[in-house]
Amino acid sequence: MPSIAKGAALQTVITTFETTPGTCQDLLDALTSAYDDFISHQRGFIAAGLHVNDAQTRVANYSQWEKREDFQAMLRSDEMRKRNRVINELCKSFEPVMYEVAESYN
């Protein structure tokens, strides 16, 4: 399970996807397959979570990586580029953004 802690030696990536109720489950299936079959086996992968809003119009993906370069290498791979083309067809837009934890509360 991801650990959310200030000063943690890892890279956090939050990706938001804008979708529709009609394609939300297809998008979740594509993301789940990507994690099960590919992403979770990549160097530096720590953990991830997928979140869906009640209206099924947004999916948020929270992932953690040992290093920024590990995440970037995964994104640049032929396999992920192929998967991202499919994912792009299932949503209006998506954007991965890297973050550092500024504060955390338990």
Coordinates of N, CA, C and O in Angstrom, one line a residue:
M1 N 0.9 -1.2 0.0 CA 0.0 0.0 0.0 C 0.9 1.2 0.0 O 1.9 1.3 0.7
P2 N 0.5 2.3 -0.8 CA 1.3 3.5 -0.8 C 1.4 4.1 0.6 O 0.5 4.0 1.4
S3 N 2.6 4.7 0.8 CA 2.8 5.4 2.1 C 2.9 6.9 1.7 O 3.7 7.3 0.9
I4 N 2.0 7.7 2.3 CA 2.0 9.1 2.1 C 2.7 9.8 3.3 O 2.2 9.9 4.4
A5 N 4.0 10.2 3.0 CA 4.7 10.8 4.1 C 5.7 11.9 3.6 O 6.3 11.7 2.6
K6 N 5.7 13.0 4.3 CA 6.6 14.1 3.9 C 8.0 13.6 4.0 O 8.4 12.9 5.0
G7 N 8.8 13.9 3.0 CA 10.2 13.6 3.0 C 10.5 12.1 2.6 O 11.7 11.7 2.6
A8 N 9.5 11.4 2.2 CA 9.7 10.0 1.7 C 10.6 10.0 0.5 O 10.5 10.9 -0.4
A9 N 11.5 9.1 0.4 CA 12.4 9.0 -0.7 C 11.8 8.2 -1.8 O 12.1 7.0 -2.1
L10 N 10.8 8.8 -2.5 CA 10.1 8.2 -3.6 C 9.5 9.3 -4.4 O 9.4 10.5 -4.0
Q11 N 8.9 8.9 -5.6 CA 8.3 9.8 -6.5 C 6.8 9.5 -6.5 O 6.4 8.3 -6.7
T12 N 5.9 10.5 -6.3 CA 4.5 10.3 -6.4 C 4.0 10.9 -7.7 O 4.3 12.0 -8.1
V13 N 3.1 10.1 -8.4 CA 2.5 10.5 -9.6 C 1.0 10.4 -9.5 O 0.5 9.4 -9.1
I14 N 0.3 11.5 -9.7 CA -1.1 11.5 -9.7 C -1.6 11.8 -11.1 O -1.2 12.8 -11.7
T15 N -2.4 10.9 -11.7 CA -2.9 11.0 -13.0 C -4.4 11.1 -12.9 O -5.0 10.3 -12.3
T16 N -5.0 12.1 -13.6 CA -6.4 12.2 -13.6 C -6.9 12.0 -15.1 O -6.3 12.4 -16.0
F17 N -8.0 11.3 -15.2 CA -8.6 10.9 -16.5 C -10.0 11.5 -16.5 O -10.8 11.3 -15.5
E18 N -10.3 12.2 -17.5 CA -11.7 12.7 -17.7 C -12.4 11.7 -18.7 O -11.9 11.4 -19.8
T19 N -13.5 11.1 -18.2 CA -14.2 10.1 -19.0 C -15.7 10.3 -19.0 O -16.2 11.3 -18.6
T20 N -16.4 9.3 -19.4 CA -17.9 9.3 -19.4 C -18.4 8.1 -18.7 O -17.7 7.1 -18.6
P21 N -19.6 8.1 -18.1 CA -20.1 6.9 -17.5 C -20.2 5.7 -18.4 O -20.0 4.6 -18.0
G22 N -20.3 6.0 -19.7 CA -20.4 4.9 -20.7 C -19.0 4.2 -20.9 O -19.0 3.0 -21.4
T23 N -17.9 4.9 -20.7 CA -16.6 4.3 -20.9 C -15.8 4.1 -19.7 O -14.7 3.6 -19.7
C24 N -16.3 4.6 -18.5 CA -15.6 4.5 -17.3 C -15.1 3.1 -17.0 O -13.9 2.9 -16.7
Q25 N -16.0 2.1 -17.1 CA -15.6 0.7 -16.7 C -14.5 0.2 -17.7 O -13.6 -0.5 -17.3
D26 N -14.7 0.5 -19.0 CA -13.7 0.1 -20.0 C -12.3 0.7 -19.7 O -11.3 0.1 -19.8
L27 N -12.3 2.0 -19.3 CA -11.1 2.7 -18.9 C -10.5 2.0 -17.7 O -9.3 1.7 -17.6
L28 N -11.3 1.7 -16.6 CA -10.8 1.0 -15.5 C -10.2 -0.4 -15.8 O -9.2 -0.8 -15.3
D29 N -10.9 -1.1 -16.7 CA -10.4 -2.4 -17.2 C -9.0 -2.3 -17.9 O -8.1 -3.1 -17.6
A30 N -8.9 -1.2 -18.7 CA -7.6 -1.0 -19.4 C -6.5 -0.7 -18.4 O -5.4 -1.2 -18.5
L31 N -6.8 0.2 -17.4 CA -5.8 0.6 -16.4 C -5.5 -0.6 -15.5 O -4.3 -0.8 -15.2
T32 N -6.4 -1.4 -15.1 CA -6.2 -2.6 -14.3 C -5.3 -3.6 -15.1 O -4.4 -4.1 -14.5
S33 N -5.6 -3.8 -16.3 CA -4.8 -4.7 -17.1 C -3.4 -4.2 -17.2 O -2.4 -4.9 -17.1
A34 N -3.2 -2.9 -17.5 CA -1.9 -2.3 -17.6 C -1.1 -2.5 -16.3 O 0.1 -2.9 -16.3
Y35 N -1.7 -2.3 -15.1 CA -1.0 -2.5 -13.9 C -0.7 -4.0 -13.6 O 0.4 -4.4 -13.2
D36 N -1.7 -4.9 -13.9 CA -1.6 -6.3 -13.6 C -0.5 -6.9 -14.5 O 0.3 -7.7 -14.0
D37 N -0.5 -6.6 -15.8 CA 0.3 -7.2 -16.7 C 1.7 -6.6 -17.0 O 2.6 -7.2 -17.5
F38 N 1.8 -5.2 -16.7 CA 3.0 -4.5 -17.1 C 3.5 -3.6 -16.1 O 4.6 -3.8 -15.6
I39 N 2.8 -2.6 -15.7 CA 3.3 -1.5 -14.9 C 3.9 -2.0 -13.6 O 5.0 -1.6 -13.2
S40 N 3.1 -2.8 -12.9 CA 3.6 -3.3 -11.5 C 4.8 -4.1 -11.6 O 5.4 -4.4 -10.5
H41 N 5.3 -4.5 -12.8 CA 6.5 -5.3 -12.9 C 7.7 -4.5 -13.3 O 8.8 -5.1 -13.5
Q42 N 7.5 -3.2 -13.4 CA 8.6 -2.4 -13.9 C 9.5 -1.9 -12.8 O 9.1 -1.8 -11.6
R43 N 10.8 -1.7 -13.1 CA 11.8 -1.3 -12.2 C 11.3 0.0 -11.4 O 10.8 0.9 -12.1
G44 N 11.4 0.0 -10.1 CA 11.1 1.2 -9.3 C 9.6 1.3 -8.9 O 9.3 2.2 -8.1
F45 N 8.7 0.5 -9.4 CA 7.3 0.5 -9.1 C 7.2 0.2 -7.6 O 7.7 -0.9 -7.2
I46 N 6.4 1.0 -6.8 CA 6.2 0.7 -5.4 C 4.7 0.3 -5.2 O 4.4 -0.8 -4.7
A47 N 3.8 1.1 -5.6 CA 2.4 0.8 -5.4 C 1.5 1.8 -6.2 O 2.0 2.8 -6.7
A48 N 0.2 1.5 -6.3 CA -0.7 2.4 -7.0 C -2.1 2.1 -6.5 O -2.4 1.1 -5.9
G49 N -3.0 3.1 -6.8 CA -4.4 3.0 -6.5 C -5.2 3.6 -7.5 O -4.8 4.6 -8.1
L50 N -6.4 3.1 -7.9 CA -7.3 3.7 -8.8 C -8.5 4.2 -8.1 O -9.1 3.4 -7.2
H51 N -9.0 5.4 -8.4 CA -10.2 5.9 -7.7 C -11.2 6.5 -8.7 O -10.7 7.0 -9.8
V52 N -12.4 6.3 -8.5 CA -13.5 6.7 -9.4 C -14.5 7.6 -8.7 O -14.9 7.3 -7.6
N53 N -14.9 8.7 -9.3 CA -15.9 9.6 -8.7 C -17.3 8.9 -8.8 O -17.5 8.0 -9.6
D54 N -18.2 9.4 -8.0 CA -19.6 8.8 -8.0 C -20.3 8.9 -9.4 O -21.0 8.0 -9.8
A55 N -20.0 10.0 -10.2 CA -20.6 10.2 -11.4 C -20.0 9.4 -12.6 O -20.5 9.3 -13.7
Q56 N -18.9 8.7 -12.3 CA -18.1 7.9 -13.2 C -17.6 8.8 -14.4 O -17.6 8.3 -15.5
T57 N -17.2 10.0 -14.1 CA -16.7 10.9 -15.1 C -15.3 11.2 -14.9 O -14.6 11.9 -15.7
R58 N -14.7 10.8 -13.8 CA -13.3 11.0 -13.5 C -12.7 9.8 -12.8 O -13.3 9.2 -12.0
V59 N -11.5 9.5 -13.3 CA -10.7 8.4 -12.6 C -9.4 9.1 -12.2 O -8.8 9.8 -12.9
A60 N -9.0 8.8 -11.0 CA -7.7 9.3 -10.5 C -6.8 8.1 -10.2 O -7.3 7.1 -9.6
N61 N -5.6 8.2 -10.6 CA -4.6 7.2 -10.3 C -3.5 7.7 -9.5 O -2.8 8.7 -9.9
Y62 N -3.2 7.1 -8.4 CA -2.1 7.5 -7.5 C -1.1 6.4 -7.5 O -1.4 5.3 -7.3
S63 N 0.1 6.8 -7.9 CA 1.2 5.7 -8.0 C 2.5 6.3 -7.4 O 2.7 7.5 -7.3
Q64 N 3.3 5.3 -6.9 CA 4.5 5.7 -6.3 C 5.7 4.9 -6.9 O 5.5 3.7 -7.2
W65 N 6.8 5.6 -7.1 CA 8.0 5.1 -7.8 C 9.2 5.4 -7.0 O 9.3 6.4 -6.3
E66 N 10.2 4.5 -7.1 CA 11.5 4.8 -6.4 C 12.1 6.0 -6.9 O 12.6 6.8 -6.1
K67 N 12.1 6.2 -8.2 CA 12.8 7.4 -8.8 C 11.9 7.9 -10.0 O 11.2 7.1 -10.7
R68 N 12.1 9.2 -10.3 CA 11.4 9.8 -11.4 C 11.8 9.1 -12.7 O 10.9 8.8 -13.6
E69 N 13.0 8.7 -12.8 CA 13.5 8.0 -14.1 C 12.8 6.7 -14.3 O 12.6 6.3 -15.4
D70 N 12.5 6.0 -13.2 CA 11.8 4.7 -13.3 C 10.4 4.9 -14.0 O 10.0 4.2 -14.9
F71 N 9.7 5.9 -13.5 CA 8.4 6.2 -14.0 C 8.5 6.6 -15.5 O 7.8 6.2 -16.4
Q72 N 9.5 7.5 -15.8 CA 9.6 8.0 -17.2 C 10.0 6.8 -18.1 O 9.5 6.8 -19.2
A73 N 10.9 5.9 -17.7 CA 11.2 4.8 -18.5 C 10.0 3.9 -18.8 O 9.9 3.4 -19.9
M74 N 9.2 3.7 -17.8 CA 8.0 2.9 -18.0 C 7.1 3.6 -19.1 O 6.6 3.0 -20.0
L75 N 6.9 4.9 -19.0 CA 6.1 5.6 -19.9 C 6.6 5.6 -21.3 O 5.8 5.5 -22.3
R76 N 7.9 5.6 -21.5 CA 8.5 5.6 -22.8 C 8.6 4.2 -23.5 O 9.0 4.1 -24.6
S77 N 8.3 3.2 -22.7 CA 8.5 1.8 -23.3 C 7.4 1.6 -24.4 O 6.4 2.3 -24.4
D78 N 7.8 0.8 -25.3 CA 6.9 0.5 -26.4 C 5.5 0.0 -25.9 O 4.5 0.3 -26.4
E79 N 5.6 -0.9 -24.9 CA 4.4 -1.5 -24.4 C 3.4 -0.4 -23.8 O 2.2 -0.4 -24.1
M80 N 4.0 0.5 -23.0 CA 3.1 1.5 -22.4 C 2.6 2.5 -23.4 O 1.5 3.0 -23.3
R81 N 3.5 2.8 -24.4 CA 3.0 3.7 -25.5 C 1.8 3.1 -26.2 O 0.9 3.8 -26.5
K82 N 1.9 1.8 -26.5 CA 0.8 1.1 -27.1 C -0.5 1.2 -26.2 O -1.6 1.5 -26.7
R83 N -0.3 0.9 -24.9 CA -1.4 0.9 -24.0 C -2.0 2.3 -23.9 O -3.2 2.5 -23.8
N84 N -1.2 3.3 -23.9 CA -1.7 4.7 -23.7 C -2.5 5.2 -24.9 O -3.4 6.0 -24.8
R85 N -2.2 4.6 -26.1 CA -3.0 4.9 -27.3 C -4.5 4.4 -27.1 O -5.4 5.1 -27.4
V86 N -4.6 3.2 -26.5 CA -5.9 2.6 -26.2 C -6.6 3.5 -25.1 O -7.8 3.8 -25.2
I87 N -5.8 3.7 -24.0 CA -6.4 4.5 -22.9 C -6.9 5.9 -23.4 O -7.9 6.3 -23.0
N88 N -6.1 6.5 -24.2 CA -6.5 7.8 -24.8 C -7.8 7.8 -25.5 O -8.6 8.8 -25.5
E89 N -8.1 6.7 -26.1 CA -9.4 6.5 -26.8 C -10.6 6.4 -25.9 O -11.8 6.6 -26.2
L90 N -10.3 6.0 -24.6 CA -11.4 5.8 -23.6 C -11.7 7.0 -22.7 O -12.5 6.9 -21.9
C91 N -10.9 8.0 -22.9 CA -11.1 9.2 -22.1 C -11.0 10.5 -22.9 O -10.4 10.5 -24.0
K92 N -11.5 11.6 -22.4 CA -11.4 12.8 -23.0 C -10.0 13.4 -22.9 O -9.5 14.1 -23.8
S93 N -9.4 13.2 -21.8 CA -8.1 13.6 -21.5 C -7.5 12.9 -20.3 O -8.2 12.4 -19.5
F94 N -6.1 12.9 -20.3 CA -5.5 12.4 -19.0 C -4.1 13.1 -18.9 O -3.5 13.4 -19.9
E95 N -3.7 13.3 -17.7 CA -2.5 14.0 -17.5 C -1.8 13.4 -16.2 O -2.3 13.6 -15.1
P96 N -0.6 12.8 -16.4 CA 0.2 12.4 -15.2 C 1.0 13.6 -14.7 O 1.6 14.3 -15.5
V97 N 1.0 13.8 -13.4 CA 1.8 14.9 -12.8 C 2.6 14.3 -11.6 O 2.0 13.6 -10.8
M98 N 3.9 14.7 -11.6 CA 4.7 14.2 -10.5 C 4.6 15.2 -9.3 O 4.6 16.4 -9.5
Y99 N 4.6 14.7 -8.1 CA 4.4 15.5 -6.9 C 5.4 15.1 -5.8 O 5.8 13.9 -5.8
E100 N 5.8 16.0 -5.0 CA 6.4 15.6 -3.7 C 5.4 15.9 -2.6 O 4.6 16.9 -2.7
V101 N 5.4 15.1 -1.6 CA 4.5 15.3 -0.5 C 4.9 16.5 0.4 O 6.0 16.5 0.9
A102 N 4.1 17.5 0.4 CA 4.4 18.7 1.2 C 4.0 18.5 2.7 O 4.7 18.9 3.6
E103 N 2.9 17.8 3.0 CA 2.5 17.5 4.3 C 1.6 16.2 4.2 O 1.1 15.9 3.2
S104 N 1.5 15.5 5.3 CA 0.6 14.4 5.4 C -0.1 14.4 6.8 O 0.5 14.9 7.8
Y105 N -1.3 13.8 6.9 CA -2.0 13.8 8.1 C -2.6 12.4 8.3 O -3.2 11.8 7.4
N106 N -2.4 11.9 9.5 CA -3.0 10.5 9.8 C -4.0 10.6 10.9 O -4.1 11.5 11.7

